[in-house]
mmCIF file of C-alpha atoms in Angstrom:
data_model
loop_
_atom_site.group_PDB
_atom_site.id
_atom_site.type_symbol
_atom_site.label_atom_id
_atom_site.label_comp_id
_atom_site.label_asym_id
_atom_site.label_seq_id
_atom_site.Cartn_x
_atom_site.Cartn_y
_atom_site.Cartn_z
ATOM 1 C CA MET A 9 110.929 114.098 76.789
ATOM 2 C CA GLY A 10 108.460 117.108 75.947
ATOM 3 C CA LEU A 11 104.921 116.367 76.724
ATOM 4 C CA ARG A 12 102.792 116.005 73.614
ATOM 5 C CA MET A 13 99.593 118.120 73.780
ATOM 6 C CA MET A 14 96.553 115.983 74.028
ATOM 7 C CA ARG A 15 93.016 116.323 72.978
ATOM 8 C CA TRP A 16 90.402 116.330 75.759
ATOM 9 C CA ARG A 17 86.719 116.175 74.792
ATOM 10 C CA LYS A 18 83.700 116.255 77.107
ATOM 11 C CA TYR A 19 80.571 114.288 76.478
ATOM 12 C CA ARG A 20 77.245 115.017 78.006
ATOM 13 C CA ALA A 21 76.377 111.536 79.351
ATOM 14 C CA VAL A 22 72.962 112.229 80.742
ATOM 15 C CA SER A 23 70.727 115.442 80.576
ATOM 16 C CA GLY A 24 71.022 117.848 83.403
ATOM 17 C CA LEU A 25 74.833 117.255 83.935
ATOM 18 C CA ILE A 26 76.968 120.273 84.317
ATOM 19 C CA GLY A 27 78.593 122.167 81.384
ATOM 20 C CA LEU A 28 81.586 121.575 79.298
ATOM 21 C CA VAL A 29 84.805 120.950 81.168
ATOM 22 C CA ALA A 30 88.043 122.620 80.134
ATOM 23 C CA LEU A 31 91.201 120.908 80.961
ATOM 24 C CA PRO A 32 94.886 122.116 80.849
ATOM 25 C CA PHE A 33 95.550 120.265 77.474
ATOM 26 C CA MET A 34 95.002 121.629 73.958
ATOM 27 C CA ALA A 35 94.032 119.963 70.765
ATOM 28 C CA ALA A 36 96.654 118.011 68.872
ATOM 29 C CA VAL A 37 96.821 116.192 65.577
ATOM 30 C CA ALA A 38 96.034 112.399 66.231
ATOM 31 C CA ASN A 39 98.955 110.098 66.130
ATOM 32 C CA ALA A 40 98.390 107.552 63.615
ATOM 33 C CA ASP A 41 100.275 104.965 65.814
ATOM 34 C CA ALA A 42 98.358 105.852 69.000
ATOM 35 C CA PRO A 43 97.188 102.849 70.901
ATOM 36 C CA GLY A 44 93.670 104.145 71.246
ATOM 37 C CA THR A 45 91.507 106.880 73.038
ATOM 38 C CA LEU A 46 91.258 106.810 76.816
ATOM 39 C CA THR A 47 87.756 107.982 77.870
ATOM 40 C CA TRP A 48 88.033 109.045 81.446
ATOM 41 C CA ALA A 49 84.690 108.855 83.110
ATOM 42 C CA VAL A 50 84.173 111.531 85.818
ATOM 43 C CA PRO A 51 81.669 111.014 88.713
ATOM 44 C CA PRO A 52 80.302 114.064 90.477
ATOM 45 C CA PHE A 53 82.368 113.618 93.530
ATOM 46 C CA ALA A 54 83.760 116.768 95.246
ATOM 47 C CA PRO A 55 86.488 117.565 96.190
ATOM 48 C CA ALA A 56 87.860 114.631 94.032
ATOM 49 C CA PHE A 57 86.183 116.305 90.978
ATOM 50 C CA ILE A 58 84.931 119.853 91.028
ATOM 51 C CA SER A 59 83.338 121.256 87.962
ATOM 52 C CA GLU A 60 82.810 125.140 88.176
ATOM 53 C CA ASP A 61 82.795 127.645 85.534
ATOM 54 C CA GLY A 62 83.566 125.347 82.746
ATOM 55 C CA LYS A 63 86.657 124.123 84.536
ATOM 56 C CA LEU A 64 87.309 120.664 86.076
ATOM 57 C CA THR A 65 89.494 120.797 89.360
ATOM 58 C CA GLY A 66 89.881 118.676 92.328
ATOM 59 C CA TYR A 67 92.472 116.017 93.465
ATOM 60 C CA ALA A 68 91.319 113.242 91.299
ATOM 61 C CA SER A 69 91.210 115.451 88.314
ATOM 62 C CA ASP A 70 94.891 116.792 88.988
ATOM 63 C CA THR A 71 95.832 113.134 89.444
ATOM 64 C CA GLN A 72 93.981 112.104 86.249
ATOM 65 C CA ASN A 73 95.974 114.765 84.318
ATOM 66 C CA TRP A 74 99.256 113.739 85.779
ATOM 67 C CA PHE A 75 98.888 110.258 84.657
ATOM 68 C CA ALA A 76 97.270 111.452 81.250
ATOM 69 C CA ALA A 77 100.462 113.493 80.661
ATOM 70 C CA ARG A 78 102.626 110.389 80.813
ATOM 71 C CA LEU A 79 100.255 108.358 78.612
ATOM 72 C CA ASP A 80 100.762 111.017 75.926
ATOM 73 C CA ASP A 81 100.669 108.539 72.905
ATOM 74 C CA TYR A 82 96.936 108.013 73.655
ATOM 75 C CA GLN A 83 94.073 110.485 72.914
ATOM 76 C CA HIS A 84 92.271 111.507 75.979
ATOM 77 C CA GLU A 85 88.439 112.333 76.448
ATOM 78 C CA ILE A 86 86.481 113.272 79.378
ATOM 79 C CA MET A 87 82.812 112.185 80.117
ATOM 80 C CA GLU A 88 80.774 112.965 83.089
ATOM 81 C CA VAL A 89 78.622 110.135 83.982
ATOM 82 C CA PRO A 90 77.367 108.869 87.328
ATOM 83 C CA LEU A 91 79.270 106.153 88.909
ATOM 84 C CA ALA A 92 76.421 103.644 88.736
ATOM 85 C CA ARG A 93 76.092 104.031 85.146
ATOM 86 C CA LEU A 94 79.749 103.728 84.380
ATOM 87 C CA LEU A 95 79.894 100.443 86.415
ATOM 88 C CA ALA A 96 76.804 99.211 84.557
ATOM 89 C CA GLU A 97 78.285 99.951 81.227
ATOM 90 C CA MET A 98 81.427 98.191 82.080
ATOM 91 C CA ARG A 99 79.621 95.243 83.368
ATOM 92 C CA ASN A 100 77.370 94.976 80.344
ATOM 93 C CA GLY A 101 80.261 95.135 77.851
ATOM 94 C CA ALA A 102 79.109 98.487 76.512
ATOM 95 C CA ALA A 103 82.049 100.540 77.897
ATOM 96 C CA ASP A 104 83.764 101.001 74.496
ATOM 97 C CA ASP A 105 81.431 103.109 72.336
ATOM 98 C CA HIS A 106 83.838 103.032 69.475
ATOM 99 C CA PRO A 107 86.575 100.829 68.218
ATOM 100 C CA GLY A 108 89.772 101.863 69.991
ATOM 101 C CA HIS A 109 88.076 103.599 72.907
ATOM 102 C CA ILE A 110 88.957 102.503 76.442
ATOM 103 C CA ARG A 111 86.639 103.493 79.354
ATOM 104 C CA CYS A 112 88.520 104.383 82.511
ATOM 105 C CA SER A 113 87.764 105.924 85.832
ATOM 106 C CA THR A 114 90.349 107.313 88.332
ATOM 107 C CA THR A 115 88.505 106.878 91.675
ATOM 108 C CA LEU A 116 87.362 103.220 91.726
ATOM 109 C CA ILE A 117 87.582 100.854 94.655
ATOM 110 C CA PRO A 118 88.406 97.185 93.606
ATOM 111 C CA THR A 119 86.139 94.556 94.746
ATOM 112 C CA GLU A 120 85.893 91.002 93.796
ATOM 113 C CA GLU A 121 82.590 91.375 91.786
ATOM 114 C CA ARG A 122 84.076 94.525 89.994
ATOM 115 C CA ARG A 123 87.247 92.683 89.011
ATOM 116 C CA GLU A 124 85.023 90.395 86.759
ATOM 117 C CA TYR A 125 84.744 93.288 84.362
ATOM 118 C CA ILE A 126 87.244 95.942 85.168
ATOM 119 C CA SER A 127 90.983 95.843 85.110
ATOM 120 C CA PHE A 128 92.582 97.741 87.997
ATOM 121 C CA ALA A 129 95.761 99.371 88.425
ATOM 122 C CA LYS A 130 97.848 99.213 91.482
ATOM 123 C CA THR A 131 96.964 101.552 94.385
ATOM 124 C CA ILE A 132 97.066 105.142 93.216
ATOM 125 C CA LEU A 133 94.778 107.126 95.537
ATOM 126 C CA LEU A 134 95.106 107.210 99.281
ATOM 127 C CA HIS A 135 92.382 108.800 101.584
ATOM 128 C CA LEU A 136 92.112 109.557 105.119
ATOM 129 C CA PRO A 137 89.015 107.592 106.605
ATOM 130 C CA ILE A 138 85.604 109.025 107.766
ATOM 131 C CA SER A 139 86.626 110.833 110.985
ATOM 132 C CA VAL A 140 85.008 112.928 113.740
ATOM 133 C CA VAL A 141 85.359 116.543 112.698
ATOM 134 C CA ILE A 142 85.398 119.261 115.343
ATOM 135 C CA ARG A 143 86.231 123.050 115.555
ATOM 136 C CA ALA A 144 89.935 123.169 116.103
ATOM 137 C CA GLU A 145 89.657 125.213 119.256
ATOM 138 C CA ASP A 146 87.468 122.601 121.024
ATOM 139 C CA GLU A 147 90.067 119.769 120.800
ATOM 140 C CA ALA A 148 90.494 119.724 124.712
ATOM 141 C CA ASN A 149 86.833 118.912 125.108
ATOM 142 C CA PHE A 150 87.266 115.644 123.366
ATOM 143 C CA LYS A 151 90.146 114.318 125.398
ATOM 144 C CA PRO A 152 87.753 112.393 127.656
ATOM 145 C CA PHE A 153 86.581 110.360 124.624
ATOM 146 C CA LEU A 154 90.212 109.485 123.315
ATOM 147 C CA ASP A 155 91.777 106.061 123.936
ATOM 148 C CA GLU A 156 95.724 105.801 124.723
ATOM 149 C CA GLU A 157 96.401 106.116 120.947
ATOM 150 C CA GLY A 158 94.487 109.343 120.534
ATOM 151 C CA HIS A 159 91.602 107.871 118.650
ATOM 152 C CA ILE A 160 87.959 108.727 119.437
ATOM 153 C CA GLN A 161 85.970 105.897 121.231
ATOM 154 C CA LEU A 162 82.777 106.521 119.266
ATOM 155 C CA GLY A 163 80.398 104.848 121.496
ATOM 156 C CA GLN A 164 81.288 106.715 124.491
ATOM 157 C CA LEU A 165 81.118 109.993 122.289
ATOM 158 C CA MET A 166 77.754 109.296 120.665
ATOM 159 C CA ALA A 167 76.187 108.245 124.052
ATOM 160 C CA ASN A 168 77.034 111.514 125.724
ATOM 161 C CA GLY A 169 74.026 113.832 125.951
ATOM 162 C CA ASP A 170 76.235 116.753 126.191
ATOM 163 C CA MET A 171 78.030 116.533 122.744
ATOM 164 C CA THR A 172 75.625 117.247 120.025
ATOM 165 C CA THR A 173 75.853 116.121 116.464
ATOM 166 C CA ALA A 174 73.911 115.867 113.162
ATOM 167 C CA LEU A 175 73.940 113.058 110.541
ATOM 168 C CA ARG A 176 72.841 113.300 107.015
ATOM 169 C CA ILE A 177 69.703 111.209 106.335
ATOM 170 C CA GLY A 178 70.552 108.045 104.421
ATOM 171 C CA ARG A 179 74.263 108.279 104.375
ATOM 172 C CA SER A 180 76.347 105.229 105.232
ATOM 173 C CA TYR A 181 79.692 105.707 106.783
ATOM 174 C CA GLY A 182 80.816 102.118 106.771
ATOM 175 C CA THR A 183 80.013 99.076 108.798
ATOM 176 C CA LEU A 184 81.702 100.067 112.049
ATOM 177 C CA ILE A 185 80.220 103.555 112.169
ATOM 178 C CA ASP A 186 76.885 102.630 110.808
ATOM 179 C CA ASN A 187 76.474 100.134 113.658
ATOM 180 C CA TYR A 188 76.765 103.113 116.218
ATOM 181 C CA VAL A 189 74.574 105.390 114.112
ATOM 182 C CA GLU A 190 71.810 102.777 114.219
ATOM 183 C CA ARG A 191 72.077 102.491 118.004
ATOM 184 C CA TYR A 192 71.997 106.242 118.798
ATOM 185 C CA ARG A 193 70.009 107.508 115.775
ATOM 186 C CA ASN A 194 67.163 108.643 117.874
ATOM 187 C CA ALA A 195 69.067 110.001 120.736
ATOM 188 C CA PRO A 196 68.083 113.804 121.446
ATOM 189 C CA GLN A 197 71.618 114.859 120.974
ATOM 190 C CA ILE A 198 71.547 113.782 117.287
ATOM 191 C CA MET A 199 69.687 115.780 114.699
ATOM 192 C CA PRO A 200 68.987 114.711 111.144
ATOM 193 C CA VAL A 201 69.872 116.811 108.104
ATOM 194 C CA ALA A 202 69.458 116.369 104.345
ATOM 195 C CA ASP A 203 72.663 118.071 103.101
ATOM 196 C CA ASP A 204 76.114 117.433 103.914
ATOM 197 C CA SER A 205 77.226 121.047 103.533
ATOM 198 C CA LYS A 206 74.911 121.977 106.239
ATOM 199 C CA LEU A 207 76.901 120.011 108.758
ATOM 200 C CA LEU A 208 79.809 122.366 108.462
ATOM 201 C CA LYS A 209 77.658 125.420 108.864
ATOM 202 C CA LEU A 210 76.131 123.978 111.948
ATOM 203 C CA LEU A 211 79.469 123.301 113.340
ATOM 204 C CA GLU A 212 80.589 126.882 112.635
ATOM 205 C CA LEU A 213 77.419 128.313 114.389
ATOM 206 C CA GLY A 214 77.832 126.175 117.363
ATOM 207 C CA ARG A 215 74.726 124.310 116.869
ATOM 208 C CA ILE A 216 76.668 121.116 117.066
ATOM 209 C CA ASP A 217 79.799 119.976 118.665
ATOM 210 C CA TRP A 218 80.948 117.493 116.072
ATOM 211 C CA THR A 219 80.039 115.589 112.747
ATOM 212 C CA PHE A 220 81.304 113.011 110.505
ATOM 213 C CA TYR A 221 83.295 113.739 107.242
ATOM 214 C CA PHE A 222 86.000 112.484 105.177
ATOM 215 C CA PRO A 223 88.742 115.041 106.172
ATOM 216 C CA SER A 224 89.116 116.339 102.549
ATOM 217 C CA GLU A 225 85.494 116.563 102.270
ATOM 218 C CA ALA A 226 85.375 118.667 105.446
ATOM 219 C CA GLU A 227 88.031 120.853 103.996
ATOM 220 C CA PHE A 228 86.165 121.372 100.786
ATOM 221 C CA TYR A 229 82.963 122.601 102.741
ATOM 222 C CA ARG A 230 85.050 124.694 105.102
ATOM 223 C CA ARG A 231 86.569 126.502 102.218
ATOM 224 C CA GLU A 232 83.085 127.009 100.517
ATOM 225 C CA ILE A 233 80.889 127.755 103.484
ATOM 226 C CA ALA A 234 82.891 128.616 106.480
ATOM 227 C CA PRO A 235 86.316 129.871 105.384
ATOM 228 C CA ASN A 236 87.148 131.508 108.839
ATOM 229 C CA GLN A 237 86.347 128.368 110.712
ATOM 230 C CA MET A 238 89.337 126.196 111.691
ATOM 231 C CA ILE A 239 88.638 122.492 111.842
ATOM 232 C CA LYS A 240 90.297 119.250 112.793
ATOM 233 C CA SER A 241 89.528 115.626 112.268
ATOM 234 C CA LEU A 242 89.944 113.071 115.155
ATOM 235 C CA PRO A 243 90.522 109.409 113.984
ATOM 236 C CA ILE A 244 87.944 106.965 114.998
ATOM 237 C CA ARG A 245 89.179 103.860 117.016
ATOM 238 C CA GLY A 246 88.937 100.858 114.647
ATOM 239 C CA ASN A 247 88.637 103.170 111.458
ATOM 240 C CA THR A 248 92.019 104.721 111.146
ATOM 241 C CA ASN A 249 93.496 102.824 108.019
ATOM 242 C CA LEU A 250 94.098 104.674 104.779
ATOM 243 C CA LEU A 251 91.603 104.035 102.149
ATOM 244 C CA GLU A 252 92.793 102.851 98.916
ATOM 245 C CA ALA A 253 91.289 103.584 95.327
ATOM 246 C CA THR A 254 92.940 103.435 91.777
ATOM 247 C CA ILE A 255 92.300 103.701 88.158
ATOM 248 C CA GLY A 256 90.167 101.003 86.484
ATOM 249 C CA CYS A 257 89.623 100.359 82.750
ATOM 250 C CA ALA A 258 86.908 98.191 81.040
ATOM 251 C CA LYS A 259 88.576 94.468 81.058
ATOM 252 C CA THR A 260 89.314 94.339 77.406
ATOM 253 C CA PRO A 261 92.685 93.769 75.898
ATOM 254 C CA ALA A 262 93.105 97.453 75.282
ATOM 255 C CA GLY A 263 92.060 98.184 78.801
ATOM 256 C CA GLN A 264 94.350 95.684 80.203
ATOM 257 C CA GLN A 265 97.243 97.155 78.091
ATOM 258 C CA ALA A 266 96.350 100.789 79.361
ATOM 259 C CA ILE A 267 96.436 99.510 83.136
ATOM 260 C CA SER A 268 99.791 97.638 82.438
ATOM 261 C CA ARG A 269 101.124 101.149 81.215
ATOM 262 C CA ILE A 270 99.710 102.768 84.349
ATOM 263 C CA ASN A 271 101.350 100.225 86.613
ATOM 264 C CA GLN A 272 104.720 100.923 84.862
ATOM 265 C CA ILE A 273 104.197 104.606 85.693
ATOM 266 C CA VAL A 274 103.345 103.692 89.441
ATOM 267 C CA ASP A 275 106.491 101.527 89.710
ATOM 268 C CA THR A 276 108.834 104.245 88.613
ATOM 269 C CA ASN A 277 107.384 106.601 91.017
ATOM 270 C CA PRO A 278 107.525 104.783 94.332
ATOM 271 C CA ASP A 279 106.913 108.100 96.414
ATOM 272 C CA MET A 280 103.472 108.444 94.997
ATOM 273 C CA PRO A 281 103.962 112.282 94.202
ATOM 274 C CA TRP A 282 100.532 112.683 92.754
ATOM 275 C CA THR A 283 99.117 112.068 96.303
ATOM 276 C CA ASN A 284 100.348 115.495 97.100
ATOM 277 C CA PHE A 285 97.176 116.662 95.026
ATOM 278 C CA TYR A 286 94.963 114.982 97.752
ATOM 279 C CA ALA A 287 97.261 116.396 100.523
ATOM 280 C CA ALA A 288 96.590 119.863 99.288
ATOM 281 C CA TRP A 289 92.756 119.261 100.170
ATOM 282 C CA LEU A 290 93.354 118.670 103.924
ATOM 283 C CA SER A 291 93.535 121.082 106.691
ATOM 284 C CA PRO A 292 97.107 121.630 108.006
ATOM 285 C CA GLN A 293 96.593 119.370 110.905
ATOM 286 C CA ASP A 294 94.938 116.663 108.719
ATOM 287 C CA ARG A 295 97.725 117.041 106.288
ATOM 288 C CA GLU A 296 100.440 116.060 108.954
ATOM 289 C CA TRP A 297 98.363 112.956 109.749
ATOM 290 C CA PHE A 298 98.044 112.098 106.090
ATOM 291 C CA VAL A 299 101.781 112.475 105.363
ATOM 292 C CA ALA A 300 102.777 110.376 108.281
ATOM 293 C CA ALA A 301 100.344 107.724 107.158
ATOM 294 C CA ARG A 302 101.428 107.740 103.564
ATOM 295 C CA ALA A 303 105.085 107.423 104.807
ATOM 296 C CA HIS A 304 103.997 104.221 106.675
ATOM 297 C CA TYR A 305 102.086 102.943 103.754
ATOM 298 C CA ILE A 306 104.959 103.473 101.224
ATOM 299 C CA ASP A 307 107.826 102.017 103.650
ATOM 300 C CA PRO A 308 106.734 100.665 107.035
ATOM 301 C CA LYS A 309 110.348 99.839 107.888
ATOM 302 C CA GLN A 310 111.641 103.331 107.026
ATOM 303 C CA PHE A 311 108.918 104.896 108.844
ATOM 304 C CA GLU A 312 109.529 103.065 111.949
ATOM 305 C CA ALA A 313 113.259 103.762 111.740
ATOM 306 C CA LEU A 314 112.358 107.491 111.782
ATOM 307 C CA LEU A 315 110.458 106.917 115.049
ATOM 308 C CA THR A 316 113.475 105.042 116.649
ATOM 309 C CA PRO A 317 115.207 107.394 119.160
ATOM 310 C CA ARG A 318 118.795 108.042 118.140
ATOM 311 C CA LYS A 319 121.417 106.943 120.834
#
């Protein structure tokens, strides 16, 4: 079945947001039988969404396009909006600005509170968790801090006065990591910074030995700021599980219908091919970690069989 060309329009949700976004779909004549218009709310999270020179890229953008191409009986629009505003609009029942419009977002994490006003699809996005990011050539220096499974024992690393790091002021890394951050925040080997991008530059310059990043985030800054620096992500003990996110639509009859359609697409693609968009935003070493973790997520029994030695 040939893909029907789709119309994408960009709304300026609040003043000061970046300019028009061009997506790889052209205008088409509206289908009178179309089930509605999906308005995709795009928060400014790189490298999930990257808006540059009038073009929207990033792994979540590519994933969004992949699903939109398979929902070609809908009209599609783009709206850049902060996540907090999107959630507030969905919560307050103002998500559908016009009859037939369905407000959706591609990078939402389901919670019990959000389920009250958002209909969520099955898991779509898989992410590697916050990790300790180092210069690849320094890997041997971190062996004393690894457990038997090769995971960083964070308490030992952060307590070591010879291993320096920097943390972004005000950022939360999740409960487990935040507890260690609070314990060692004022240690002399830890410096505060105001910009996540500066962490990668400090690492390249040798000013610090390690830092915290999502692996895809680290690779984004590496490509932008330090393209000659090879990096590697070390899993943190107790924080190694893949993170899951998905598409959520406003919990209206039309939104629930759209989610049902999306779930059908997910069910017919059990190998999750769209997650290759995310894998492309990882360093080669981190991509190996992700591919193995994804295989285990999709089919644990098959993954374990691959690890069983042949007789």
